[in-house]
Amino acid sequence: MLTVSNVDLYYGAAQALRGVSLSAKKGEITCVLGRNGVGKTSLMRAIVGQQGIRRGEIALDGTNLKSEAPYRRARRGIGFVPQGREVFPLLTVKENLQTGFAPLKRADRNIPEHVYELFPVLKSMLGRRGGDLSGGQQQQLAIGRALVTRPNLLVLDEPTEGIQPSIIKDIGRAIRFLKEEAGIAVLLVEQYLDFCRELADKVYIMDRGQIVFEGVGADLDDPEVRKHLTV
Ligand SMILES: Nc1ncnc2c1ncn2[C@@H]1O[C@H](COP(=O)(O)OP(=O)(O)OP(=O)(O)O)[C@@H](O)[C@H]1O
Ligand SMILES: [Mg+2]
């Protein structure tokens, strides 16, 4: 359903993505792995429309997204959980969730019950300011906010970064629910190998702006494959 073909992306004269191609299907978890600075976030920002590309194509269900602004991609059902979470610190938890209403028709502007079922802590902290939550709670809020937009493709950029193990488990459970129960396409950037190994249907490894390996979760057990990930 999401297809990325031969994408080149530049920051000024510096090329950050070189001929990147991948796809992410409904009901599957697609994982993108790679060391620091290899272009994972650049690729996700290109997919959601926050960063322009020089060459190549990004399409959702066959529609080329090239000239579509991020808000239009959100309306098409692309949800984004950015690296570093980007929770609004002065808004309450409830208000943060309500920012997810933006791409929805008026009649759909409610918070789906499964957001609170997946992350009960959000329900108990609705009146608290986003900036006063712990890192793990903020990550759950960022995922919840993206789910409010009713995505059919959810892009998550390093959701386990700096998060304690118990919350990583909750996030893993949520991602599996989205795949199995909600049937959406999940595109997950990770550096935490075991997390990917457990969840991924499909795995891509990036190095220096390129895809250098494509396979399945179990391939991550292969030392030759892991070489792409060790410093
Ligand atoms: N806004 C920007 N302007 C200029 N260069 C940038 C910009 N954003 C990223 N870069 C550069 O592009 C390259 C890829 O960065 P990117 O953030 O996509 O990597 P990443 O794989 O997400 O890294 P990390 O694992 O640390 O999050 C890096 O060399 C980075 O310095
Ligand atoms: Mg990144």
CSV table of C-alpha atoms and ligand atoms in Angstrom, one decimal:
chain,number,residue,atom,x,y,z
A,1,MET,CA,0.0,0.0,0.0
A,2,LEU,CA,2.9,2.4,0.6
A,3,THR,CA,5.5,2.3,-2.1
A,4,VAL,CA,8.7,4.3,-2.1
A,5,SER,CA,10.7,4.0,-5.4
A,6,ASN,CA,14.2,5.3,-6.1
A,7,VAL,CA,14.1,8.3,-3.8
A,8,ASP,CA,17.0,10.7,-3.6
A,9,LEU,CA,16.9,13.4,-0.9
A,10,TYR,CA,19.3,16.3,-0.4
A,11,TYR,CA,20.1,18.9,2.2
A,12,GLY,CA,21.7,21.6,0.1
A,13,ALA,CA,24.6,19.8,-1.6
A,14,ALA,CA,24.6,16.9,0.8
A,15,GLN,CA,22.8,13.8,-0.4
A,16,ALA,CA,21.0,12.0,2.5
A,17,LEU,CA,19.0,9.4,0.6
A,18,ARG,CA,20.3,7.5,-2.5
A,19,GLY,CA,17.8,5.5,-4.6
A,20,VAL,CA,15.8,4.3,-1.7
A,21,SER,CA,13.0,1.9,-2.4
A,22,LEU,CA,10.7,0.1,0.0
A,23,SER,CA,7.1,-0.9,0.6
A,24,ALA,CA,4.9,-1.3,3.6
A,25,LYS,CA,1.7,-3.4,3.4
A,26,LYS,CA,-1.6,-3.4,5.4
A,27,GLY,CA,-1.6,-5.8,8.3
A,28,GLU,CA,2.2,-6.0,8.3
A,29,ILE,CA,5.0,-4.4,10.4
A,30,THR,CA,7.8,-3.2,8.3
A,31,CYS,CA,11.0,-2.3,10.2
A,32,VAL,CA,13.8,0.1,9.1
A,33,LEU,CA,17.0,-0.4,10.9
A,34,GLY,CA,20.4,1.4,10.7
A,35,ARG,CA,23.1,3.1,12.7
A,36,ASN,CA,22.9,6.8,13.7
A,37,GLY,CA,22.8,9.3,10.8
A,38,VAL,CA,22.2,6.9,7.9
A,39,GLY,CA,19.0,8.6,6.8
A,40,LYS,CA,16.1,6.8,8.6
A,41,THR,CA,14.4,10.0,9.8
A,42,SER,CA,15.0,11.7,6.5
A,43,LEU,CA,13.1,8.8,4.8
A,44,MET,CA,10.2,9.0,7.3
A,45,ARG,CA,10.0,12.8,6.9
A,46,ALA,CA,9.9,12.4,3.1
A,47,ILE,CA,7.1,9.8,3.4
A,48,VAL,CA,4.9,12.1,5.6
A,49,GLY,CA,5.8,15.1,3.5
A,50,GLN,CA,7.9,17.1,5.9
A,51,GLN,CA,10.9,17.0,3.6
A,52,GLY,CA,11.0,17.3,-0.2
A,53,ILE,CA,12.7,14.8,-2.4
A,54,ARG,CA,14.8,15.4,-5.5
A,55,ARG,CA,14.0,12.2,-7.4
A,56,GLY,CA,11.9,9.2,-7.1
A,57,GLU,CA,8.3,8.5,-6.1
A,58,ILE,CA,6.3,8.0,-3.0
A,59,ALA,CA,2.8,6.5,-3.5
A,60,LEU,CA,0.0,5.4,-1.2
A,61,ASP,CA,-2.5,2.9,-2.7
A,62,GLY,CA,-1.1,3.8,-6.1
A,63,THR,CA,-1.6,7.6,-5.7
A,64,ASN,CA,1.6,9.6,-6.2
A,65,LEU,CA,2.1,11.9,-3.1
A,66,LYS,CA,4.8,14.0,-4.5
A,67,SER,CA,2.9,17.4,-4.6
A,68,GLU,CA,0.9,16.7,-1.5
A,69,ALA,CA,1.4,18.7,1.7
A,70,PRO,CA,1.8,16.9,5.0
A,71,TYR,CA,-1.8,17.8,6.1
A,72,ARG,CA,-3.2,16.2,2.9
A,73,ARG,CA,-1.2,13.0,3.5
A,74,ALA,CA,-2.6,13.0,7.0
A,75,ARG,CA,-6.1,13.2,5.5
A,76,ARG,CA,-5.2,10.2,3.3
A,77,GLY,CA,-4.5,8.2,6.5
A,78,ILE,CA,-0.8,8.6,7.1
A,79,GLY,CA,-0.1,9.0,10.9
A,80,PHE,CA,3.3,10.0,12.2
A,81,VAL,CA,5.0,9.5,15.6
A,82,PRO,CA,8.1,11.6,15.2
A,83,GLN,CA,11.5,10.9,16.7
A,84,GLY,CA,11.7,12.7,20.0
A,85,ARG,CA,7.9,12.6,20.3
A,86,GLU,CA,7.1,16.3,19.8
A,87,VAL,CA,4.4,16.4,22.4
A,88,PHE,CA,3.1,19.9,23.0
A,89,PRO,CA,4.5,20.6,26.5
A,90,LEU,CA,2.0,23.3,27.6
A,91,LEU,CA,-1.2,21.5,26.3
A,92,THR,CA,-2.9,19.0,28.5
A,93,VAL,CA,-2.9,15.3,27.5
A,94,LYS,CA,-6.5,15.6,26.3
A,95,GLU,CA,-5.6,18.7,24.2
A,96,ASN,CA,-2.6,16.9,22.8
A,97,LEU,CA,-4.8,14.0,21.7
A,98,GLN,CA,-7.3,16.5,20.3
A,99,THR,CA,-4.7,17.9,18.0
A,100,GLY,CA,-5.1,14.6,16.1
A,101,PHE,CA,-8.6,15.8,15.1
A,102,ALA,CA,-7.2,18.2,12.5
A,103,PRO,CA,-7.4,15.9,9.5
A,104,LEU,CA,-10.8,14.4,10.5
A,105,LYS,CA,-14.3,15.4,9.4
A,106,ARG,CA,-16.3,17.0,12.2
A,107,ALA,CA,-18.4,13.9,12.8
A,108,ASP,CA,-15.3,11.8,13.4
A,109,ARG,CA,-13.7,14.1,15.9
A,110,ASN,CA,-13.6,11.8,19.0
A,111,ILE,CA,-10.9,9.9,20.7
A,112,PRO,CA,-11.3,6.2,19.9
A,113,GLU,CA,-11.7,4.0,23.0
A,114,HIS,CA,-8.8,1.7,21.9
A,115,VAL,CA,-6.3,4.6,22.6
A,116,TYR,CA,-7.2,4.4,26.3
A,117,GLU,CA,-7.3,0.6,26.2
A,118,LEU,CA,-3.8,0.5,24.8
A,119,PHE,CA,-2.5,3.2,27.1
A,120,PRO,CA,-4.6,3.4,30.2
A,121,VAL,CA,-2.2,5.9,31.7
A,122,LEU,CA,-3.4,8.6,29.3
A,123,LYS,CA,-6.9,8.3,30.6
A,124,SER,CA,-5.8,8.8,34.2
A,125,MET,CA,-3.7,11.9,33.2
A,126,LEU,CA,-6.1,13.7,30.8
A,127,GLY,CA,-5.8,17.0,32.6
A,128,ARG,CA,-2.0,16.9,33.1
A,129,ARG,CA,0.3,19.0,30.9
A,130,GLY,CA,2.2,17.1,28.2
A,131,GLY,CA,5.5,18.5,29.4
A,132,ASP,CA,5.0,17.1,32.9
A,133,LEU,CA,4.8,13.5,31.7
A,134,SER,CA,7.7,11.1,31.9
A,135,GLY,CA,9.4,10.2,28.6
A,136,GLY,CA,7.6,6.9,28.3
A,137,GLN,CA,4.3,8.5,29.0
A,138,GLN,CA,5.0,11.2,26.4
A,139,GLN,CA,5.8,8.4,23.9
A,140,GLN,CA,2.5,6.8,24.6
A,141,LEU,CA,0.8,10.2,24.1
A,142,ALA,CA,2.5,10.7,20.8
A,143,ILE,CA,1.3,7.3,19.6
A,144,GLY,CA,-2.2,8.0,21.0
A,145,ARG,CA,-2.3,11.3,19.2
A,146,ALA,CA,-1.4,9.6,15.9
A,147,LEU,CA,-4.1,7.0,16.4
A,148,VAL,CA,-6.7,9.7,16.9
A,149,THR,CA,-6.2,10.6,13.2
A,150,ARG,CA,-7.4,7.0,12.3
A,151,PRO,CA,-4.3,6.2,10.2
A,152,ASN,CA,-4.2,3.3,7.7
A,153,LEU,CA,-0.4,3.7,7.7
A,154,LEU,CA,1.4,4.5,10.9
A,155,VAL,CA,5.0,5.7,10.8
A,156,LEU,CA,6.9,5.5,14.0
A,157,ASP,CA,10.4,6.9,14.3
A,158,GLU,CA,12.3,5.2,17.1
A,159,PRO,CA,9.5,4.8,19.6
A,160,THR,CA,11.6,2.9,22.1
A,161,GLU,CA,14.4,5.5,22.2
A,162,GLY,CA,15.2,6.3,25.9
A,163,ILE,CA,12.1,4.4,27.2
A,164,GLN,CA,12.1,2.0,30.2
A,165,PRO,CA,11.5,-1.7,29.5
A,166,SER,CA,7.9,-1.9,31.0
A,167,ILE,CA,6.7,0.8,28.6
A,168,ILE,CA,8.6,-0.7,25.7
A,169,LYS,CA,6.5,-3.8,26.3
A,170,ASP,CA,3.2,-1.7,26.2
A,171,ILE,CA,4.3,0.0,23.0
A,172,GLY,CA,5.1,-3.4,21.4
A,173,ARG,CA,1.7,-4.7,22.4
A,174,ALA,CA,0.1,-1.6,20.9
A,175,ILE,CA,2.0,-2.0,17.6
A,176,ARG,CA,0.9,-5.7,17.4
A,177,PHE,CA,-2.7,-4.7,18.1
A,178,LEU,CA,-2.6,-2.2,15.2
A,179,LYS,CA,-1.3,-4.8,12.8
A,180,GLU,CA,-3.6,-7.7,13.9
A,181,GLU,CA,-6.8,-6.0,15.1
A,182,ALA,CA,-6.8,-2.8,13.2
A,183,GLY,CA,-5.1,-4.2,10.1
A,184,ILE,CA,-3.1,-1.1,9.4
A,185,ALA,CA,0.3,-0.8,7.8
A,186,VAL,CA,3.0,-0.1,10.4
A,187,LEU,CA,6.4,1.4,9.3
A,188,LEU,CA,8.7,1.3,12.3
A,189,VAL,CA,12.2,2.8,12.6
A,190,GLU,CA,14.3,1.1,15.3
A,191,GLN,CA,17.7,0.7,16.7
A,192,TYR,CA,16.6,-1.8,19.3
A,193,LEU,CA,17.2,-5.1,17.5
A,194,ASP,CA,15.3,-7.4,19.7
A,195,PHE,CA,12.2,-5.2,19.5
A,196,CYS,CA,12.3,-5.4,15.7
A,197,ARG,CA,13.1,-9.1,15.7
A,198,GLU,CA,10.0,-9.8,17.7
A,199,LEU,CA,7.6,-7.6,15.7
A,200,ALA,CA,8.8,-7.3,12.1
A,201,ASP,CA,7.2,-9.1,9.2
A,202,LYS,CA,9.7,-7.3,6.9
A,203,VAL,CA,13.0,-5.7,7.6
A,204,TYR,CA,15.1,-3.2,5.7
A,205,ILE,CA,18.6,-2.1,6.8
A,206,MET,CA,20.0,1.3,5.8
A,207,ASP,CA,23.6,2.5,5.6
A,208,ARG,CA,24.8,5.9,4.3
A,209,GLY,CA,21.5,6.8,2.7
A,210,GLN,CA,20.9,3.5,1.0
A,211,ILE,CA,19.0,0.3,1.6
A,212,VAL,CA,21.7,-2.4,2.0
A,213,PHE,CA,19.6,-5.3,3.1
A,214,GLU,CA,16.0,-6.5,2.7
A,215,GLY,CA,14.6,-9.6,4.4
A,216,VAL,CA,12.4,-10.9,7.2
A,217,GLY,CA,12.6,-10.5,11.0
A,218,ALA,CA,14.4,-13.9,11.5
A,219,ASP,CA,17.2,-12.7,9.3
A,220,LEU,CA,18.3,-10.5,12.2
A,221,ASP,CA,19.8,-13.6,13.8
A,222,ASP,CA,22.3,-13.9,11.1
A,223,PRO,CA,25.7,-12.4,12.1
A,224,GLU,CA,26.4,-11.3,8.5
A,225,VAL,CA,23.2,-9.3,8.6
A,226,ARG,CA,23.9,-7.8,12.0
A,227,LYS,CA,27.3,-6.5,10.7
A,228,HIS,CA,25.4,-3.7,9.0
A,229,LEU,CA,24.2,-2.6,12.4
A,230,THR,CA,27.3,-2.8,14.6
A,231,VAL,CA,29.6,0.2,14.9
B,1,LIG,N1,17.7,19.4,8.4
B,1,LIG,C1,18.9,18.9,8.1
B,1,LIG,N2,19.8,19.7,7.4
B,1,LIG,C2,21.0,19.2,7.0
B,1,LIG,N3,21.4,17.9,7.2
B,1,LIG,C3,20.5,17.1,7.8
B,1,LIG,C4,19.2,17.5,8.3
B,1,LIG,N4,18.6,16.5,8.9
B,1,LIG,C5,19.5,15.4,8.8
B,1,LIG,N5,20.6,15.8,8.2
B,1,LIG,C6,21.8,14.9,7.9
B,1,LIG,O1,21.3,13.9,7.1
B,1,LIG,C7,21.9,12.6,7.4
B,1,LIG,C8,20.8,11.6,7.8
B,1,LIG,O2,20.2,12.1,9.0
B,1,LIG,P1,18.9,11.4,9.6
B,1,LIG,O3,18.4,12.2,10.8
B,1,LIG,O4,17.9,11.1,8.5
B,1,LIG,O5,19.5,10.0,10.2
B,1,LIG,P2,18.9,8.9,11.2
B,1,LIG,O6,19.3,7.6,10.6
B,1,LIG,O7,17.5,9.2,11.5
B,1,LIG,O8,19.8,9.1,12.5
B,1,LIG,P3,19.5,8.8,14.0
B,1,LIG,O9,19.6,7.3,14.2
B,1,LIG,O10,20.5,9.5,14.8
B,1,LIG,O11,18.1,9.3,14.3
B,1,LIG,C9,22.9,13.0,8.6
B,1,LIG,O12,24.1,13.1,8.0
B,1,LIG,C10,22.3,14.3,9.1
B,1,LIG,O13,23.4,15.0,9.7
B,2,MG,MG,16.5,9.5,13.2
